[in-house]
GROMACS .gro file of C-alpha atoms in nm:
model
  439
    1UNK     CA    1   2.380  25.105  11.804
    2UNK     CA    2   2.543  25.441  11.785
    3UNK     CA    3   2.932  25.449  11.751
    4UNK     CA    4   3.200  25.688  11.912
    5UNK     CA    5   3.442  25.927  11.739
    6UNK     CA    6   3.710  25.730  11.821
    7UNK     CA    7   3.602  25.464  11.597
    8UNK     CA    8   3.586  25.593  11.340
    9UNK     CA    9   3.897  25.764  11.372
   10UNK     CA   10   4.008  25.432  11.439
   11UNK     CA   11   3.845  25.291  11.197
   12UNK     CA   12   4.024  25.533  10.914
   13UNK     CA   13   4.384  25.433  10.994
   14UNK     CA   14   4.287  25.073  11.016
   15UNK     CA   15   3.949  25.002  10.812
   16UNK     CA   16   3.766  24.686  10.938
   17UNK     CA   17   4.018  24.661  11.241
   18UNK     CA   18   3.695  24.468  11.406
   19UNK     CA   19   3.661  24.212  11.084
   20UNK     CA   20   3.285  24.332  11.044
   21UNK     CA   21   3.090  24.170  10.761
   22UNK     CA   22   3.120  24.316  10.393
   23UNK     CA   23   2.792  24.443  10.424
   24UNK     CA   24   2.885  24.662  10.733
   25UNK     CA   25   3.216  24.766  10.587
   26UNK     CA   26   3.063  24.945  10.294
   27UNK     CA   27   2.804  25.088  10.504
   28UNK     CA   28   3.029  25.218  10.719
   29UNK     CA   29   3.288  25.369  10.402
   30UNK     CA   30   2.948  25.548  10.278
   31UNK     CA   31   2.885  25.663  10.588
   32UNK     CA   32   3.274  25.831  10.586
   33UNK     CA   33   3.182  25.973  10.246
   34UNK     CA   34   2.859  26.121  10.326
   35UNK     CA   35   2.995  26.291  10.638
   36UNK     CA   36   3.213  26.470  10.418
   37UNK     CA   37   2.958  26.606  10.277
   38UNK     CA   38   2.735  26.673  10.578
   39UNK     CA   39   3.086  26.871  10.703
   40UNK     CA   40   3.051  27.087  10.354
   41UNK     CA   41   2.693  27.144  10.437
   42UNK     CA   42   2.741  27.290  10.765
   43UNK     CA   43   3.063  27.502  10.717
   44UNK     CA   44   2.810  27.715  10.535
   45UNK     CA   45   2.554  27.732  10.793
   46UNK     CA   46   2.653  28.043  10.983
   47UNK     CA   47   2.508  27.887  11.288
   48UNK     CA   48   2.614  27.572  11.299
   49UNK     CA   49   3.020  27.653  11.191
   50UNK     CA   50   3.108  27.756  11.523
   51UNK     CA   51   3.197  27.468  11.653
   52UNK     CA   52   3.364  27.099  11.506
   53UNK     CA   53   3.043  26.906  11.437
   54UNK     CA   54   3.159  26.538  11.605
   55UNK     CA   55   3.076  26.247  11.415
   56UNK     CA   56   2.731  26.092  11.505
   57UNK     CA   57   2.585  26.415  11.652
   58UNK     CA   58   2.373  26.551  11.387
   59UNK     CA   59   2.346  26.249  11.196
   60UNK     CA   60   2.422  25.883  11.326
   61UNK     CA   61   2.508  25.589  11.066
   62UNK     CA   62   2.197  25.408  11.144
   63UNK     CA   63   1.979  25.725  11.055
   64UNK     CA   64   2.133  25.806  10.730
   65UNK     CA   65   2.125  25.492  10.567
   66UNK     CA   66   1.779  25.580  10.380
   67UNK     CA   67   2.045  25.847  10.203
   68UNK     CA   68   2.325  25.595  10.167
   69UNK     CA   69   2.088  25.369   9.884
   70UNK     CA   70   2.036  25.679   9.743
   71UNK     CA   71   2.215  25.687   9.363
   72UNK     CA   72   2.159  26.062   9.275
   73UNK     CA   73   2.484  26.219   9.411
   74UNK     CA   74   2.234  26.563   9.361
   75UNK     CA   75   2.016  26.454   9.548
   76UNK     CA   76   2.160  26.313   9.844
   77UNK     CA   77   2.328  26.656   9.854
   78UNK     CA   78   1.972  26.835   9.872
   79UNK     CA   79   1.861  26.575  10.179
   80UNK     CA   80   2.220  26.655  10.387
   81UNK     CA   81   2.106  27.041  10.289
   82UNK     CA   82   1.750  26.992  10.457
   83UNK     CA   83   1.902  26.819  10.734
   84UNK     CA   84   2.120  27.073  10.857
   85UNK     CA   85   1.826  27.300  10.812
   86UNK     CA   86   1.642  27.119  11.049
   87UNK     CA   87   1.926  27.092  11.276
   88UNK     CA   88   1.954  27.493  11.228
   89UNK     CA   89   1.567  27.517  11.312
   90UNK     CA   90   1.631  27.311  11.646
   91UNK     CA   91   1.911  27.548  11.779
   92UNK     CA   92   1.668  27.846  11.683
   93UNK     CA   93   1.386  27.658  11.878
   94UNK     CA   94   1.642  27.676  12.192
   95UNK     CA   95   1.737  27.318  12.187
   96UNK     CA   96   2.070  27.260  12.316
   97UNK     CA   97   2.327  27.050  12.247
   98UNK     CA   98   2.370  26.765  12.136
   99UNK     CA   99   2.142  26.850  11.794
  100UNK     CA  100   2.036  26.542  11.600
  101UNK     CA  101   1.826  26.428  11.304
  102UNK     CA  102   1.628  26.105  11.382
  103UNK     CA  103   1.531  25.841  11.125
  104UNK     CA  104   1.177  25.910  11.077
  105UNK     CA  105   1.273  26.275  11.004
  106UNK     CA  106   1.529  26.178  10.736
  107UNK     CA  107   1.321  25.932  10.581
  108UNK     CA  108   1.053  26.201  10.536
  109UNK     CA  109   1.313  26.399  10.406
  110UNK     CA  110   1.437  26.155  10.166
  111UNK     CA  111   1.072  26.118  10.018
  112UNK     CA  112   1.025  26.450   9.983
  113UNK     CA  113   1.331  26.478   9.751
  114UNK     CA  114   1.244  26.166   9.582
  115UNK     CA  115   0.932  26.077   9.555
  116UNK     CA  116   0.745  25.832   9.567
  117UNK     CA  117   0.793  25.645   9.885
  118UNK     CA  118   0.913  25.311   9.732
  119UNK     CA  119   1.152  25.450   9.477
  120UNK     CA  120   1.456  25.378   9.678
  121UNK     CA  121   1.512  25.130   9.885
  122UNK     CA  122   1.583  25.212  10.230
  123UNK     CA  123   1.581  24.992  10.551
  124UNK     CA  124   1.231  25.136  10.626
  125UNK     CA  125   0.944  24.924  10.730
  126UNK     CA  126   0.775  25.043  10.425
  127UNK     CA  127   1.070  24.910  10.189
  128UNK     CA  128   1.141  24.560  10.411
  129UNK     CA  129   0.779  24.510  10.333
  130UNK     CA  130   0.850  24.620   9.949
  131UNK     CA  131   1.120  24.361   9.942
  132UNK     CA  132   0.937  24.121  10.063
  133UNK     CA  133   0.663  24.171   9.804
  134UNK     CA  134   0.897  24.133   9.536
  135UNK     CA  135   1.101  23.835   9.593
  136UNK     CA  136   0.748  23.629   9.651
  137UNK     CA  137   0.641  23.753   9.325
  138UNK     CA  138   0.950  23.656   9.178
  139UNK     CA  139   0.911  23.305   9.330
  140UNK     CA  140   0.566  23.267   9.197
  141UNK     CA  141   0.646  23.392   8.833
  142UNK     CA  142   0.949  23.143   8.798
  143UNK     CA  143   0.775  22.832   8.947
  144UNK     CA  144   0.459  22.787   8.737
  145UNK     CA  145   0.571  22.447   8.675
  146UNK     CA  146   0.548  22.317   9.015
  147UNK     CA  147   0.203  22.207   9.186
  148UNK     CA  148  -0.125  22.396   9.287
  149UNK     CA  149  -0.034  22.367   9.626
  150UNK     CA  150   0.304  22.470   9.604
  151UNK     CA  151   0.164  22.791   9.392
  152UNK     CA  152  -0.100  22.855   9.626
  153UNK     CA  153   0.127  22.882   9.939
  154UNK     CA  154   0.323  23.096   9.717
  155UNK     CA  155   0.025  23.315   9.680
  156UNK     CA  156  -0.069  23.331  10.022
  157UNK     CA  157   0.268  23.459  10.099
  158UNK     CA  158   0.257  23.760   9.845
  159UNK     CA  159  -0.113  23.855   9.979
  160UNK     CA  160  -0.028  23.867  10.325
  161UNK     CA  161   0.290  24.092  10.248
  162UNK     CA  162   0.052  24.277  10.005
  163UNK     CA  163  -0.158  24.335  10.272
  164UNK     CA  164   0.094  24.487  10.549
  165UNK     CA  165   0.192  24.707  10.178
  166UNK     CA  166  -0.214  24.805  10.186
  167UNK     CA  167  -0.168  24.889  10.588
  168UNK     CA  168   0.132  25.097  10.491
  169UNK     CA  169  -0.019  25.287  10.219
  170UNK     CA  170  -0.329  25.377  10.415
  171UNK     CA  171  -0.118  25.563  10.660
  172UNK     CA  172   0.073  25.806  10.436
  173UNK     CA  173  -0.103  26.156  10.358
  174UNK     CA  174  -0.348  26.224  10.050
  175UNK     CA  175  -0.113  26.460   9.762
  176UNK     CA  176  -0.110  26.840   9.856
  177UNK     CA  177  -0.282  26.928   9.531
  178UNK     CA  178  -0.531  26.751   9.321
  179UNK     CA  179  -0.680  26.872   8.955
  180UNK     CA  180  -1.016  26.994   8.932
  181UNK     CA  181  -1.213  26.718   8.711
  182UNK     CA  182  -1.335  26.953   8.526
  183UNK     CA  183  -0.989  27.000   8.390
  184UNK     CA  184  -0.936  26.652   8.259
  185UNK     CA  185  -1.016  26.511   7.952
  186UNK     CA  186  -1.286  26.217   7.989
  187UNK     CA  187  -1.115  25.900   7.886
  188UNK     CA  188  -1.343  25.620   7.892
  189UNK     CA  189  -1.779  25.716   7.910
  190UNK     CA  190  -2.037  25.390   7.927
  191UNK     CA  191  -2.378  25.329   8.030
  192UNK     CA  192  -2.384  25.336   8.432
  193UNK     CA  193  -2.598  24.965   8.397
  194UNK     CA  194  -2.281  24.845   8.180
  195UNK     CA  195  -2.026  24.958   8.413
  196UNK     CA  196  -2.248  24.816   8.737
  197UNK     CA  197  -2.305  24.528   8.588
  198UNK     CA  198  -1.897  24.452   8.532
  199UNK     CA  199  -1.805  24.601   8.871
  200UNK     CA  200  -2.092  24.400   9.062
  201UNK     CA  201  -1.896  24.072   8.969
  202UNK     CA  202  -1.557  24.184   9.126
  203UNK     CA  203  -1.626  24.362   9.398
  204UNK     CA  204  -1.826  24.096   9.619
  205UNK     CA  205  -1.468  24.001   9.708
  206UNK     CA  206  -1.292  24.176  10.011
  207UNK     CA  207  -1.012  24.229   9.733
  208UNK     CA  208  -0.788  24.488   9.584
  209UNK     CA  209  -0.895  24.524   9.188
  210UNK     CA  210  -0.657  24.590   8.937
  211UNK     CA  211  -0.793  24.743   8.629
  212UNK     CA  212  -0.619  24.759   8.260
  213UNK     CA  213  -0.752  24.972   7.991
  214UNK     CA  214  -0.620  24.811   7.631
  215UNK     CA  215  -0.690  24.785   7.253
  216UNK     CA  216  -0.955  24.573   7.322
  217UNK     CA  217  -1.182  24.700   7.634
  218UNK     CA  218  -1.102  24.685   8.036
  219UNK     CA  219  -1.010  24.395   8.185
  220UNK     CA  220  -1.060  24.346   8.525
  221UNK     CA  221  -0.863  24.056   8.796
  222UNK     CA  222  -0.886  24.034   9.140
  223UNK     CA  223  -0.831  23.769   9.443
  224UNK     CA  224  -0.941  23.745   9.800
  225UNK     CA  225  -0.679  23.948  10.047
  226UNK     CA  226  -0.654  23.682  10.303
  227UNK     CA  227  -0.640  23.351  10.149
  228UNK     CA  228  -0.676  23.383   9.807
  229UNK     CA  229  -0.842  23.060   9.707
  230UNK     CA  230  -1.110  23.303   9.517
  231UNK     CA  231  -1.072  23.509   9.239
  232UNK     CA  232  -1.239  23.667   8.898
  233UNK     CA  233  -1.145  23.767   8.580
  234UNK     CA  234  -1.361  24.017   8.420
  235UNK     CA  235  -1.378  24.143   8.048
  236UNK     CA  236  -1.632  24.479   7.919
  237UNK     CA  237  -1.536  24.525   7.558
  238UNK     CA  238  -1.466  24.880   7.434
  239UNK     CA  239  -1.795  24.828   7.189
  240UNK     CA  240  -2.020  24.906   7.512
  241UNK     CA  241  -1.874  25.244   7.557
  242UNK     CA  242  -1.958  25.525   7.430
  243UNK     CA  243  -1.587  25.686   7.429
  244UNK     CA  244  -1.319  25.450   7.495
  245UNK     CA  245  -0.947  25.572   7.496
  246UNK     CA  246  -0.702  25.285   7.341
  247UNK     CA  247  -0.410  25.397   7.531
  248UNK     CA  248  -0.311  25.128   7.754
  249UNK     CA  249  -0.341  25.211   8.118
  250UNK     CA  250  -0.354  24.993   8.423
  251UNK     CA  251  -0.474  25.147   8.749
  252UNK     CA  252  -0.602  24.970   9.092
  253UNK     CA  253  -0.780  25.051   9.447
  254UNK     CA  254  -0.761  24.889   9.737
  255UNK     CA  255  -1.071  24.706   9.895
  256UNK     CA  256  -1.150  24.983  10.144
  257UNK     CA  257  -1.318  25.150   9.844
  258UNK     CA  258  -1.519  24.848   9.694
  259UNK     CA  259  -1.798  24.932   9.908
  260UNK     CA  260  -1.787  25.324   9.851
  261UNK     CA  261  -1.770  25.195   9.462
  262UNK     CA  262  -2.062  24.983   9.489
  263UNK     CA  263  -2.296  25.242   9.640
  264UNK     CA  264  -2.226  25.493   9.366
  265UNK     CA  265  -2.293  25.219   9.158
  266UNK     CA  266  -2.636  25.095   9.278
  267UNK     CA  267  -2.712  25.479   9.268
  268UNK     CA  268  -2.599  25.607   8.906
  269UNK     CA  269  -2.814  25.655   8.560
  270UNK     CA  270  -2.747  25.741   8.240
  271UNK     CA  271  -2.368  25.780   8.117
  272UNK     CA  272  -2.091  25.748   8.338
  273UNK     CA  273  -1.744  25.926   8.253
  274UNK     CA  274  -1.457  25.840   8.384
  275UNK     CA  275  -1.067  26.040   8.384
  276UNK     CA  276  -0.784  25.997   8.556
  277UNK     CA  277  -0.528  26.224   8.713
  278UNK     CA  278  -0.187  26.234   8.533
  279UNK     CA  279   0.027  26.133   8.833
  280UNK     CA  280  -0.240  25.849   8.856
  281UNK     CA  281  -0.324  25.918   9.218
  282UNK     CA  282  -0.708  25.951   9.146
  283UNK     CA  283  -0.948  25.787   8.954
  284UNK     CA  284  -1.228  26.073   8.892
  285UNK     CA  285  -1.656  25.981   8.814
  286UNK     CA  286  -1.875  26.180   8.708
  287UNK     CA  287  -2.246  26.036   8.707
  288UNK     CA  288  -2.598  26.127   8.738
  289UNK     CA  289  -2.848  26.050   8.997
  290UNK     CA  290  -3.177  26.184   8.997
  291UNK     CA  291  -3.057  26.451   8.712
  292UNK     CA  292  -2.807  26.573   8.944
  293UNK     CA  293  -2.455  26.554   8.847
  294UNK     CA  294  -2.224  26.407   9.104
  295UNK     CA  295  -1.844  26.393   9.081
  296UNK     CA  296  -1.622  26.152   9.297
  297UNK     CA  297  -1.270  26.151   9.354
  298UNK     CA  298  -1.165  25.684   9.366
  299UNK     CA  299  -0.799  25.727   9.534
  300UNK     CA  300  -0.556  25.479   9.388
  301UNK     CA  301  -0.296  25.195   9.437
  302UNK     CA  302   0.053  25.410   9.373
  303UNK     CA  303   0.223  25.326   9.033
  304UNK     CA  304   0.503  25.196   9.193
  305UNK     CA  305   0.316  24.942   9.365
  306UNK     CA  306   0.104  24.812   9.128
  307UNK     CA  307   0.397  24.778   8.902
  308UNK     CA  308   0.453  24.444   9.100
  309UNK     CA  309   0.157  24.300   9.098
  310UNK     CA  310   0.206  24.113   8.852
  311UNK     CA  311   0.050  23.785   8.986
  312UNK     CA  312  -0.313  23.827   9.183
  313UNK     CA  313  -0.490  23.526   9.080
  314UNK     CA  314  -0.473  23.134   9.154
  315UNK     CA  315  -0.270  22.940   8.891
  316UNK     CA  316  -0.435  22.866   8.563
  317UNK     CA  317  -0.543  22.493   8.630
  318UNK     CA  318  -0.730  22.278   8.381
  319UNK     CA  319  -1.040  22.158   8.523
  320UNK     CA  320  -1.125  21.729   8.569
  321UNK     CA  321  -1.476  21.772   8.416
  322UNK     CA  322  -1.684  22.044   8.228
  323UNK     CA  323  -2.070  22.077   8.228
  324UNK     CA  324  -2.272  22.366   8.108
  325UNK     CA  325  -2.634  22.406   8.389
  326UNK     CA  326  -2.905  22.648   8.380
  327UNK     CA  327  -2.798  22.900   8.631
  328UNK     CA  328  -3.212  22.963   8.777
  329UNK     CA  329  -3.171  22.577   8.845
  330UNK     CA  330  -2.817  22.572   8.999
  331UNK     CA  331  -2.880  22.889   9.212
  332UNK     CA  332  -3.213  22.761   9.325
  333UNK     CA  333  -3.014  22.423   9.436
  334UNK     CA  334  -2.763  22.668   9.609
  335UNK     CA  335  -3.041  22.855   9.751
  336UNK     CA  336  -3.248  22.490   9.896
  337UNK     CA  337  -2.868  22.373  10.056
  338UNK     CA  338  -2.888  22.731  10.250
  339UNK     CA  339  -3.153  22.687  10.424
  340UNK     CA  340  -3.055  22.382  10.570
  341UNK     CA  341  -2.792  22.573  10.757
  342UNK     CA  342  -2.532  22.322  10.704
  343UNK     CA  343  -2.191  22.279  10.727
  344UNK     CA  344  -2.039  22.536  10.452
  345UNK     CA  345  -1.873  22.234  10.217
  346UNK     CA  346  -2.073  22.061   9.947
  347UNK     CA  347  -1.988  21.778   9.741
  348UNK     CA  348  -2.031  21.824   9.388
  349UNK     CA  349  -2.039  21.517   9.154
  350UNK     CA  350  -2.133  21.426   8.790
  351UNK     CA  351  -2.374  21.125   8.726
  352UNK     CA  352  -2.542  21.060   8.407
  353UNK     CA  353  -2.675  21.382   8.283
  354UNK     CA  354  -2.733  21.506   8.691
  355UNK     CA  355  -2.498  21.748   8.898
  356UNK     CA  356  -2.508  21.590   9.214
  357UNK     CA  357  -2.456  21.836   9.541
  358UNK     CA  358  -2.439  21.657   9.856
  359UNK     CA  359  -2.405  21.821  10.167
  360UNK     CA  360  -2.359  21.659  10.562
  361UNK     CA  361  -2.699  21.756  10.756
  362UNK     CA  362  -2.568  21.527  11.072
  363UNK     CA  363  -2.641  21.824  11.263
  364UNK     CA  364  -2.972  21.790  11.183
  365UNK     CA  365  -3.007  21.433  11.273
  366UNK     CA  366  -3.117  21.383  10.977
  367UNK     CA  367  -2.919  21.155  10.646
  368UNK     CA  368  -2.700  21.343  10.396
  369UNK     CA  369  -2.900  21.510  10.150
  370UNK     CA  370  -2.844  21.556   9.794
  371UNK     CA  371  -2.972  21.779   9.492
  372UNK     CA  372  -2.983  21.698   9.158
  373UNK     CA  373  -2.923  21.979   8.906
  374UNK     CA  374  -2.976  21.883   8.516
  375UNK     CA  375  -2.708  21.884   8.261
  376UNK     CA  376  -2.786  22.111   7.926
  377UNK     CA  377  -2.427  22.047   7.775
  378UNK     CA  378  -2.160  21.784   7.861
  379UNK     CA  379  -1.857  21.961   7.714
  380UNK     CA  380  -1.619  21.787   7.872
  381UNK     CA  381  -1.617  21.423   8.081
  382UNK     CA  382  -1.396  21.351   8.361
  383UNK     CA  383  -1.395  21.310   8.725
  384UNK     CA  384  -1.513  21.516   8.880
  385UNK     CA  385  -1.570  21.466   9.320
  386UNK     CA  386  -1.516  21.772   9.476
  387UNK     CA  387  -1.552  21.990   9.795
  388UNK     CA  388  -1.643  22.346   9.761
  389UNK     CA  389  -1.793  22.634   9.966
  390UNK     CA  390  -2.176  22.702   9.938
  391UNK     CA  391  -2.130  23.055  10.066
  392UNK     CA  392  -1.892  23.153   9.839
  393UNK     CA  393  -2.070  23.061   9.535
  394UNK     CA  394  -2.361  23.212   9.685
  395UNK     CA  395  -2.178  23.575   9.715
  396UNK     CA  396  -2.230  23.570   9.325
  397UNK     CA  397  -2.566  23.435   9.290
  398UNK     CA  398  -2.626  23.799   9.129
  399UNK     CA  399  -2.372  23.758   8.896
  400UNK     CA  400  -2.511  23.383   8.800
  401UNK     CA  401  -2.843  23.443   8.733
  402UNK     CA  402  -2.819  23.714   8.490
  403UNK     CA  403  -2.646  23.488   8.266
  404UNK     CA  404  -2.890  23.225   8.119
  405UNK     CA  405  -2.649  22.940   8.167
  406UNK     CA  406  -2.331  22.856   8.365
  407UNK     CA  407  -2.035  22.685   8.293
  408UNK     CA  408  -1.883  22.462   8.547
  409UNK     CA  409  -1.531  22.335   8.542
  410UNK     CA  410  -1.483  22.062   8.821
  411UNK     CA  411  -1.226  21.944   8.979
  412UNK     CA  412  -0.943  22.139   9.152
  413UNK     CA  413  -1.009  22.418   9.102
  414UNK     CA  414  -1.395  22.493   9.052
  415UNK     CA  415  -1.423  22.753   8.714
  416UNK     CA  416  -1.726  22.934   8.676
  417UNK     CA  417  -1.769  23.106   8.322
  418UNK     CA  418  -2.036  23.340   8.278
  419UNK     CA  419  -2.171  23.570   7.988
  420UNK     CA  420  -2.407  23.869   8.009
  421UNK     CA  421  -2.462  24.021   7.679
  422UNK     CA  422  -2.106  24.079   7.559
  423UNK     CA  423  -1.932  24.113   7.936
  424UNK     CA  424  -1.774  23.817   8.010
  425UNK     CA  425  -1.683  23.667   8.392
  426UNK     CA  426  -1.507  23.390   8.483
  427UNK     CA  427  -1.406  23.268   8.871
  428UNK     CA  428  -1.179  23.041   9.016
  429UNK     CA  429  -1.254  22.853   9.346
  430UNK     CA  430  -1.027  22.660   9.532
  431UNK     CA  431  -1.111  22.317   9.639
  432UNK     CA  432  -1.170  22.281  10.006
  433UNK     CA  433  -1.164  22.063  10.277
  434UNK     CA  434  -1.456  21.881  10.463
  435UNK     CA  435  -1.451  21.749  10.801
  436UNK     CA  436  -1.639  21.492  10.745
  437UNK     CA  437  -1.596  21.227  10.451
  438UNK     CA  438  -1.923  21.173  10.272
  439UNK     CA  439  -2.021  20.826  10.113
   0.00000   0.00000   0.00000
């Protein structure tokens, strides 16, 4: 809705002679006050001065409210500047009259001045999204008390607004200027296998991976986008590398790249060095492959973004039961269930010293069938008769076997702890649901 002159002339001798909502009212008054300014702005324009400039031409209320949530008086000035200099640039281009700004042109305008995109917030699609974000994760962080469910609806609300955040960021332009690697200082070096080995765990989720750098090596969380009833926790101690920088640092990538990562992985020998541009827009590698040395720019998750992701994971929940397996014998199990192409739930149960997995094969016409996998360590007893996805434990069958044994938490959720040398990974699955009820 664009309003007249006349009411805001009306509106001047009589504020709120419509009884708008507060909201509107002080819109509107900032609005007033920023015209003033705009008015400044062009009386010095040599161009635009010749005639009066009516309210709503150049720049309607609805298109300048980016610039009204803006808190630097200085710079709101410098936006009003580069909008009458775009207004000047359309008379020069022959438009005619009436000249006007649109949104998406003061937006850009406002982000150029202030920078990044998400610094202010504006009534953008970009920010509503942003806002969104935030008050989920501010639901999440204040009701840890509450139950799994509850948390877990919680968390599928801030990945699917994460995820419209991810869309967003895609669309906006690379920086104008990036530093040469070569330039940087190499924070963190480590044996490629080391660095593989850690990464391999994480990124066999379609997730965006946060990384932080502390006193005590890189740590390493990350859920599923979609629903995220799977996620990882990974630790690499700062004893594998080679040159480790103790400055605490926390960077992330969306899971567009994990693929692109994984390749350079599978690829690289020797050391790999790592360094990261100061704005922390890029994540730079430098690696070896076949005694050639490659470098590769890893673009990342802004700042500002990852500033509020403060929550990625499922809730912390205590397992029923806890059993340590040999992981050849468990994946094997895994591996037997697969080939029975069955329906993509299994029942795990404890009996004696046994892990029981049960799975439905009525599509085979055949009876239930069930594999036994034997119990090394009992560490803790409970129940412990549970649903959980075959082909999601199988997407880290790699991860498994290198470690000689696993540890299984059962219940809701499923924990898997692993160790490999001194990296240490642990995953959370969610319990599912079966559509059929075994007995």
């Amino acid at each position: 809705m664009v309003r007249c002159d006349e009411f805001y002339e009306k509106w001047k001798g009589a504020p709120n002679f419509c009884d708008k909502s507060p909201t509107t009212v002080d819109r509107i008054e900032k609005y007033l006050d920023l015209f003033l300014l705009v008015q400044e702005e062009v009386a010095k324009s040599e161009i635009l001065n010749e005639r009066p400039l009516p309210m709503g031409e150049l720049l309607t209320e609805r298109a300048s409210r980016p610039i009204l949530n803006m808190k630097d008086s200085e710079k709101q000035r410098k936006v009003v500047q580069q909008i009458v200099k775009r207004a000047v640039e359309q008379i020069l281009d022959g438009k005619s009259s009436p000249i006007h700004v649109t949104t998406p042109e003061v937006i850009e305008i406002v982000h150029e001045v202030s920078p990044p995109a998400f610094s202010t917030p504006t009534t953008t699609p970009a920010a509503s999204v942003y806002d969104e974000f935030r008050k989920a994760n501010k639901n999440l962080k204040e009701v840890k008390s509450l139950s799994g469910k509850t948390l877990l609806n919680l968390m599928i609300t801030v990945q699917k607004t994460w995820k419209l955040l991810k869309d967003l960021e895609r669309r906006t332009p690379l920086p104008k200027t990036k530093v040469e690697p070569a330039t940087l200082p190499v924070r963190w070096e480590i044996e490629a296998e080391h660095l593989k080995t850690f990464l391999e765990s994480v990124l066999v989720l379609e997730s965006d991976i946060r990384v932080r750098f502390h006193e005590k090596g890189m740590v390493v969380n990350a859920g599923e986008s979609a629903v995220p009833n799977f996620v990882v926790s990974a630790f690499l101690p700062k004893e594998l590398f080679t040159k480790y920088d103790p400055e605490p640092l926390e960077i992330g990538w969306f899971d567009a790249r994990n693929s692109f990562l994984s390749k350079i992985l599978s690829g690289s020998v020797g050391k790999l060095q790592l360094s990261v541009q100061p704005d922390g827009s890029f994540l730079y590698m430098v690696y070896a492959v076949d005694e050639r040395r490659k470098e590769v720019p890893l673009r990342l998750i802004p700042r500002s973004l990852l500033r509020e992701m403060t929550s990625e994971t499922m809730p912390s929940l205590e397992p029923a039961s806890k059993i340590v397996v040999p992981s050849k014998e468990f994946i094997d199990t895994l591996r037997s269930l697969t080939k029975l192409k069955p329906d993509r739930w299994a029942k795990f149960s404890i009996s004696e010293d046994k892990l029981n997995l049960v799975i439905s094969a009525e599509k085979l016409d055949v009876f239930d069938v069930e594999y036994k996998v034997p119990i090394t360590e009992m560490v803790q007893d409970g129940p412990a008769d549970s649903y959980y996805s075959i082909e999601k434990l199988m997407s880290i069958q790699k991860t498994i076997l290198r470690s000689d044994t696993v540890a299984l938490g059962l219940g809701e959720p499923l924990t898997i702890d692993c160790q490999i040398g001194q990296i240490i990974i642990n995953y959370v699955l969610a319990q599912g649901k079966a559509a059929y009820r075994l007995t």
